């Protein structure tokens, strides 16, 4: 029977390749270190890795010993303490040594100034506009320290330890220096994140950079995930995504060739609007573009 031209074209695409060519092969469970493992997103990445012990061997990196209780299912020997504010690249080497991949889920977290809410409430009562709450950063956790220098140290350590792949969880909004997130506490957090992303790309390591929209604590696996580049998804009505769906993207990106050397944005539809995403290879191959770092370039 003659093969149609259409079928030939389809079988020349990545999706028609044998599975062994679409998934990065490992003879043993992939060893993966997750930094920021005590955080809400990083903790979900660790949880998903632990649930797939036939595929992954998880390690968790946390800031201090008090965070260990959040990591059920991991032995103490698989949990490492590293303080980003004090440790350079060498501090991460014990955790990264022997690993195939690293997932970086560290991020500066702004702290609300409680007293700044008083003028906000007063503005609501009087009808005044343009009044917003104020934020600050904990000592040692300013975005330049965490999202640039801290992530740079992790990338350097990964390279020194012989890690092959780095998945970096960042944020949408990096193309716009005037984004409101940059104004929080004067931290310019998205600028520093973008600098770390560009440093990772220049490192020579295989990478996946994920820019989630607004992170929400709702069940994952129930929504259609949408990918984009260069913050075009910010224009969408729904610009959020469950943390668990971002964690799943991280885990899937560890093994799929379609995720190699990719940088993309992600949001999700509302439950019931579209079909829940199950085929992550199709999701990634269906949106082949990469983010353009000539827009608001921060490195070198």
mmCIF file of N, CA and C in Angstrom, residues 63-123:
data_model
loop_
_atom_site.group_PDB
_atom_site.id
_atom_site.type_symbol
_atom_site.label_atom_id
_atom_site.label_comp_id
_atom_site.label_asym_id
_atom_site.label_seq_id
_atom_site.Cartn_x
_atom_site.Cartn_y
_atom_site.Cartn_z
ATOM 1 N N UNK A 63 16.791 25.512 53.377
ATOM 2 C CA UNK A 63 17.605 26.563 53.997
ATOM 3 C C UNK A 63 18.085 26.171 55.390
ATOM 4 N N UNK A 64 17.231 25.487 56.164
ATOM 5 C CA UNK A 64 17.613 25.131 57.527
ATOM 6 C C UNK A 64 16.909 23.857 57.969
ATOM 7 N N UNK A 65 17.328 23.341 59.121
ATOM 8 C CA UNK A 65 16.829 22.062 59.609
ATOM 9 C C UNK A 65 15.335 22.078 59.918
ATOM 10 N N UNK A 66 14.811 23.238 60.265
ATOM 11 C CA UNK A 66 13.389 23.315 60.618
ATOM 12 C C UNK A 66 12.483 22.982 59.432
ATOM 13 N N UNK A 67 13.021 23.019 58.218
ATOM 14 C CA UNK A 67 12.219 22.747 57.026
ATOM 15 C C UNK A 67 12.118 21.258 56.711
ATOM 16 N N UNK A 68 12.921 20.437 57.371
ATOM 17 C CA UNK A 68 12.957 19.012 57.042
ATOM 18 C C UNK A 68 11.614 18.322 57.262
ATOM 19 N N UNK A 69 10.850 18.797 58.238
ATOM 20 C CA UNK A 69 9.566 18.159 58.552
ATOM 21 C C UNK A 69 8.557 18.282 57.415
ATOM 22 N N UNK A 70 8.805 19.207 56.485
ATOM 23 C CA UNK A 70 7.888 19.400 55.361
ATOM 24 C C UNK A 70 8.101 18.387 54.247
ATOM 25 N N UNK A 71 9.156 17.581 54.372
ATOM 26 C CA UNK A 71 9.547 16.698 53.271
ATOM 27 C C UNK A 71 9.295 15.234 53.615
ATOM 28 N N UNK A 72 8.044 14.887 53.731
ATOM 29 C CA UNK A 72 7.679 13.502 54.033
ATOM 30 C C UNK A 72 8.085 12.591 52.878
ATOM 31 N N UNK A 73 8.582 11.412 53.226
ATOM 32 C CA UNK A 73 8.938 10.437 52.197
ATOM 33 C C UNK A 73 10.402 10.457 51.823
ATOM 34 N N UNK A 74 11.164 11.424 52.360
ATOM 35 C CA UNK A 74 12.590 11.473 52.074
ATOM 36 C C UNK A 74 13.386 11.165 53.337
ATOM 37 N N UNK A 75 14.396 10.306 53.241
ATOM 38 C CA UNK A 75 15.264 10.064 54.408
ATOM 39 C C UNK A 75 16.141 11.278 54.670
ATOM 40 N N UNK A 76 16.637 11.400 55.894
ATOM 41 C CA UNK A 76 17.501 12.533 56.243
ATOM 42 C C UNK A 76 18.729 12.613 55.351
ATOM 43 N N UNK A 77 19.203 11.460 54.889
ATOM 44 C CA UNK A 77 20.405 11.435 54.055
ATOM 45 C C UNK A 77 20.172 12.072 52.686
ATOM 46 N N UNK A 78 18.905 12.269 52.315
ATOM 47 C CA UNK A 78 18.575 12.865 51.016
ATOM 48 C C UNK A 78 18.186 14.330 51.144
ATOM 49 N N UNK A 79 18.341 14.879 52.370
ATOM 50 C CA UNK A 79 17.992 16.280 52.603
ATOM 51 C C UNK A 79 19.258 17.053 52.989
ATOM 52 N N UNK A 80 19.503 18.144 52.296
ATOM 53 C CA UNK A 80 20.723 18.924 52.492
ATOM 54 C C UNK A 80 20.359 20.354 52.876
ATOM 55 N N UNK A 81 21.132 20.910 53.796
ATOM 56 C CA UNK A 81 20.903 22.291 54.242
ATOM 57 C C UNK A 81 21.921 23.230 53.599
ATOM 58 N N UNK A 82 21.415 24.248 52.907
ATOM 59 C CA UNK A 82 22.277 25.276 52.322
ATOM 60 C C UNK A 82 21.583 26.623 52.480
ATOM 61 N N UNK A 83 22.269 27.560 53.107
ATOM 62 C CA UNK A 83 21.744 28.909 53.258
ATOM 63 C C UNK A 83 22.248 29.758 52.096
ATOM 64 N N UNK A 84 21.330 30.173 51.227
ATOM 65 C CA UNK A 84 21.709 30.952 50.049
ATOM 66 C C UNK A 84 22.458 32.236 50.406
ATOM 67 N N UNK A 85 22.097 32.808 51.551
ATOM 68 C CA UNK A 85 22.700 34.079 51.946
ATOM 69 C C UNK A 85 24.162 33.917 52.357
ATOM 70 N N UNK A 86 24.563 32.685 52.703
ATOM 71 C CA UNK A 86 25.920 32.474 53.213
ATOM 72 C C UNK A 86 26.759 31.529 52.352
ATOM 73 N N UNK A 87 26.113 30.652 51.614
ATOM 74 C CA UNK A 87 26.858 29.646 50.865
ATOM 75 C C UNK A 87 27.019 29.999 49.404
ATOM 76 N N UNK A 88 28.223 29.783 48.852
ATOM 77 C CA UNK A 88 28.459 29.957 47.433
ATOM 78 C C UNK A 88 28.245 28.645 46.703
ATOM 79 N N UNK A 89 28.812 28.520 45.525
ATOM 80 C CA UNK A 89 28.619 27.322 44.715
ATOM 81 C C UNK A 89 29.058 26.051 45.428
ATOM 82 N N UNK A 90 30.178 26.115 46.152
ATOM 83 C CA UNK A 90 30.706 24.912 46.808
ATOM 84 C C UNK A 90 29.749 24.362 47.863
ATOM 85 N N UNK A 91 28.913 25.231 48.422
ATOM 86 C CA UNK A 91 27.973 24.776 49.446
ATOM 87 C C UNK A 91 26.943 23.807 48.873
ATOM 88 N N UNK A 92 26.699 23.885 47.566
ATOM 89 C CA UNK A 92 25.704 23.015 46.930
ATOM 90 C C UNK A 92 26.292 21.699 46.414
ATOM 91 N N UNK A 93 27.614 21.605 46.377
ATOM 92 C CA UNK A 93 28.242 20.431 45.770
ATOM 93 C C UNK A 93 27.867 19.112 46.438
ATOM 94 N N UNK A 94 27.798 19.032 47.791
ATOM 95 C CA UNK A 94 27.387 17.748 48.378
ATOM 96 C C UNK A 94 26.000 17.295 47.913
ATOM 97 N N UNK A 95 25.090 18.236 47.730
ATOM 98 C CA UNK A 95 23.737 17.886 47.291
ATOM 99 C C UNK A 95 23.695 17.532 45.816
ATOM 100 N N UNK A 96 24.504 18.196 45.003
ATOM 101 C CA UNK A 96 24.452 18.012 43.551
ATOM 102 C C UNK A 96 25.350 16.885 43.055
ATOM 103 N N UNK A 97 26.320 16.483 43.851
ATOM 104 C CA UNK A 97 27.274 15.461 43.426
ATOM 105 C C UNK A 97 26.565 14.162 43.050
ATOM 106 N N UNK A 98 26.831 13.677 41.861
ATOM 107 C CA UNK A 98 26.227 12.429 41.397
ATOM 108 C C UNK A 98 24.843 12.579 40.806
ATOM 109 N N UNK A 99 24.326 13.802 40.771
ATOM 110 C CA UNK A 99 22.973 14.016 40.241
ATOM 111 C C UNK A 99 22.994 14.155 38.716
ATOM 112 N N UNK A 100 21.911 13.711 38.109
ATOM 113 C CA UNK A 100 21.728 13.878 36.672
ATOM 114 C C UNK A 100 21.118 15.239 36.349
ATOM 115 N N UNK A 101 20.289 15.747 37.276
ATOM 116 C CA UNK A 101 19.565 16.991 37.017
ATOM 117 C C UNK A 101 19.329 17.755 38.310
ATOM 118 N N UNK A 102 19.090 19.054 38.155
ATOM 119 C CA UNK A 102 18.744 19.919 39.277
ATOM 120 C C UNK A 102 17.516 20.733 38.898
ATOM 121 N N UNK A 103 16.573 20.834 39.821
ATOM 122 C CA UNK A 103 15.435 21.729 39.656
ATOM 123 C C UNK A 103 15.618 22.891 40.619
ATOM 124 N N UNK A 104 15.732 24.095 40.095
ATOM 125 C CA UNK A 104 15.913 25.289 40.921
ATOM 126 C C UNK A 104 14.556 25.935 41.150
ATOM 127 N N UNK A 105 14.103 25.895 42.394
ATOM 128 C CA UNK A 105 12.800 26.472 42.741
ATOM 129 C C UNK A 105 12.932 27.500 43.862
ATOM 130 N N UNK A 106 14.129 28.065 44.005
ATOM 131 C CA UNK A 106 14.337 29.112 45.004
ATOM 132 C C UNK A 106 13.832 30.446 44.471
ATOM 133 N N UNK A 107 13.375 31.290 45.374
ATOM 134 C CA UNK A 107 12.899 32.611 44.980
ATOM 135 C C UNK A 107 12.832 33.527 46.183
ATOM 136 N N UNK A 108 13.136 34.786 45.968
ATOM 137 C CA UNK A 108 12.902 35.765 47.014
ATOM 138 C C UNK A 108 11.407 35.900 47.262
ATOM 139 N N UNK A 109 11.025 36.077 48.522
ATOM 140 C CA UNK A 109 9.607 36.189 48.887
ATOM 141 C C UNK A 109 9.396 37.507 49.620
ATOM 142 N N UNK A 110 8.606 38.420 49.049
ATOM 143 C CA UNK A 110 8.374 39.701 49.714
ATOM 144 C C UNK A 110 7.538 39.540 50.980
ATOM 145 N N UNK A 111 7.785 40.414 51.962
ATOM 146 C CA UNK A 111 7.068 40.373 53.235
ATOM 147 C C UNK A 111 6.204 41.635 53.355
ATOM 148 N N UNK A 112 4.938 41.442 53.601
ATOM 149 C CA UNK A 112 4.020 42.578 53.738
ATOM 150 C C UNK A 112 4.324 43.378 55.001
ATOM 151 N N UNK A 113 4.333 44.714 54.881
ATOM 152 C CA UNK A 113 4.447 45.583 56.041
ATOM 153 C C UNK A 113 3.037 45.816 56.591
ATOM 154 N N UNK A 114 2.709 45.205 57.741
ATOM 155 C CA UNK A 114 1.328 45.266 58.248
ATOM 156 C C UNK A 114 0.768 46.682 58.382
ATOM 157 N N UNK A 115 1.586 47.609 58.870
ATOM 158 C CA UNK A 115 1.094 48.967 59.079
ATOM 159 C C UNK A 115 0.720 49.671 57.772
ATOM 160 N N UNK A 116 1.261 49.173 56.652
ATOM 161 C CA UNK A 116 0.940 49.796 55.366
ATOM 162 C C UNK A 116 -0.496 49.519 54.941
ATOM 163 N N UNK A 117 -1.152 48.578 55.636
ATOM 164 C CA UNK A 117 -2.548 48.272 55.303
ATOM 165 C C UNK A 117 -3.507 49.344 55.822
ATOM 166 N N UNK A 118 -3.071 50.086 56.836
ATOM 167 C CA UNK A 118 -3.954 51.111 57.412
ATOM 168 C C UNK A 118 -4.360 52.152 56.374
ATOM 169 N N UNK A 119 -3.417 52.773 55.646
ATOM 170 C CA UNK A 119 -3.836 53.729 54.616
ATOM 171 C C UNK A 119 -4.603 53.068 53.463
ATOM 172 N N UNK A 120 -4.359 51.768 53.225
ATOM 173 C CA UNK A 120 -5.105 51.068 52.181
ATOM 174 C C UNK A 120 -6.582 50.959 52.561
ATOM 175 N N UNK A 121 -6.829 50.555 53.823
ATOM 176 C CA UNK A 121 -8.212 50.450 54.297
ATOM 177 C C UNK A 121 -8.883 51.833 54.315
ATOM 178 N N UNK A 122 -8.134 52.840 54.739
ATOM 179 C CA UNK A 122 -8.684 54.189 54.798
ATOM 180 C C UNK A 122 -9.035 54.688 53.388
ATOM 181 N N UNK A 123 -8.187 54.361 52.431
ATOM 182 C CA UNK A 123 -8.449 54.757 51.050
ATOM 183 C C UNK A 123 -9.740 54.118 50.528
#
